[in-house]
Amino acid sequence: LLRLSETLDMQRDILGEMMDAYLSQQSNRLNEVVKRLTGLTLVLMVVTLVTGFFGMNVHFPGKDEPLGLAIAAASMALLGAAALVVARRQGWL
């Protein structure tokens, strides 16, 4: 009975360690997904900021110019590309 009891304790410890390893692996996968979502959010946040600024009903530089839309699109593309470079260097994307 003593040997059986120790065998059961050993099996319970092994099962607990396997469960800890599995949960650690799942946590690491979740962290990778969150990092990628953070990088995507960074890129989209910058573009949304520029869109919101140029979409307001107030006067801003370039509103009455014929190239106003081109300036807004170019600034979104440049800032989005810069955010993409930052996210890639951080390892988020």
XYZ file of C-alpha atoms in Angstrom:
93
model
C 0.000 0.000 0.000
C 2.882 2.355 0.747
C 4.438 1.715 -2.683
C 1.057 2.245 -4.363
C 0.552 5.480 -2.451
C 3.977 6.786 -3.501
C 3.364 5.763 -7.114
C 0.087 7.676 -7.110
C 1.799 10.737 -5.616
C 4.532 10.534 -8.256
C 1.949 10.221 -11.065
C -0.001 13.176 -9.639
C 3.195 15.285 -9.584
C 4.014 14.319 -13.171
C 0.485 15.165 -14.288
C 0.698 18.530 -12.514
C 4.003 19.328 -14.217
C 2.568 18.362 -17.603
C -0.411 20.653 -16.997
C 1.924 23.517 -16.016
C 3.964 22.995 -19.194
C 0.799 22.980 -21.316
C -0.529 26.177 -19.710
C 2.853 27.845 -20.149
C 2.830 26.944 -23.841
C -0.686 28.339 -24.246
C 0.344 31.540 -22.471
C 3.307 31.958 -24.820
C 1.039 31.535 -27.854
C -1.377 34.119 -26.463
C 1.500 36.547 -25.902
C 2.550 36.189 -29.548
C -0.994 36.926 -30.728
C -1.223 39.981 -28.473
C 2.115 41.285 -29.786
C 0.899 41.010 -33.364
C -2.382 42.717 -32.530
C -0.453 45.497 -30.788
C 1.624 46.110 -33.911
C -1.452 46.171 -36.113
C -3.165 48.545 -33.697
C -0.168 50.879 -33.772
C -0.263 51.130 -37.566
C -4.032 51.626 -37.721
C -4.036 54.101 -34.825
C -1.659 56.435 -36.655
C -3.755 56.332 -39.817
C -6.933 56.897 -37.793
C -5.362 59.897 -36.076
C -4.574 61.541 -39.401
C -8.004 60.674 -40.800
C -9.710 62.142 -37.751
C -7.646 65.317 -37.964
C -8.368 65.889 -41.639
C -12.005 64.844 -41.226
C -12.893 67.480 -38.611
C -15.111 70.404 -39.497
C -12.491 72.993 -38.589
C -9.973 74.820 -40.696
C -6.647 73.068 -41.088
C -3.724 73.642 -43.422
C -4.557 72.335 -46.871
C -8.339 72.206 -46.475
C -9.077 74.678 -49.246
C -6.245 73.591 -51.503
C -6.851 71.236 -54.413
C -4.083 68.975 -53.138
C -5.553 68.737 -49.634
C -6.742 65.171 -50.110
C -3.407 64.176 -51.640
C -1.557 65.712 -48.694
C -3.795 63.854 -46.230
C -3.361 60.553 -48.087
C 0.394 61.026 -48.348
C 0.690 61.840 -44.650
C -1.366 58.741 -43.780
C 0.824 56.581 -46.006
C 4.077 57.988 -44.618
C 3.039 57.831 -40.966
C 1.532 54.375 -41.451
C 4.748 53.155 -43.066
C 6.790 54.666 -40.226
C 4.570 52.925 -37.660
C 4.953 49.680 -39.604
C 8.753 50.008 -39.512
C 8.648 50.669 -35.760
C 6.377 47.672 -35.175
C 8.642 45.392 -37.221
C 11.763 46.563 -35.395
C 10.051 45.868 -32.071
C 9.182 42.378 -33.301
C 5.436 42.957 -33.126
C 4.814 42.108 -36.785
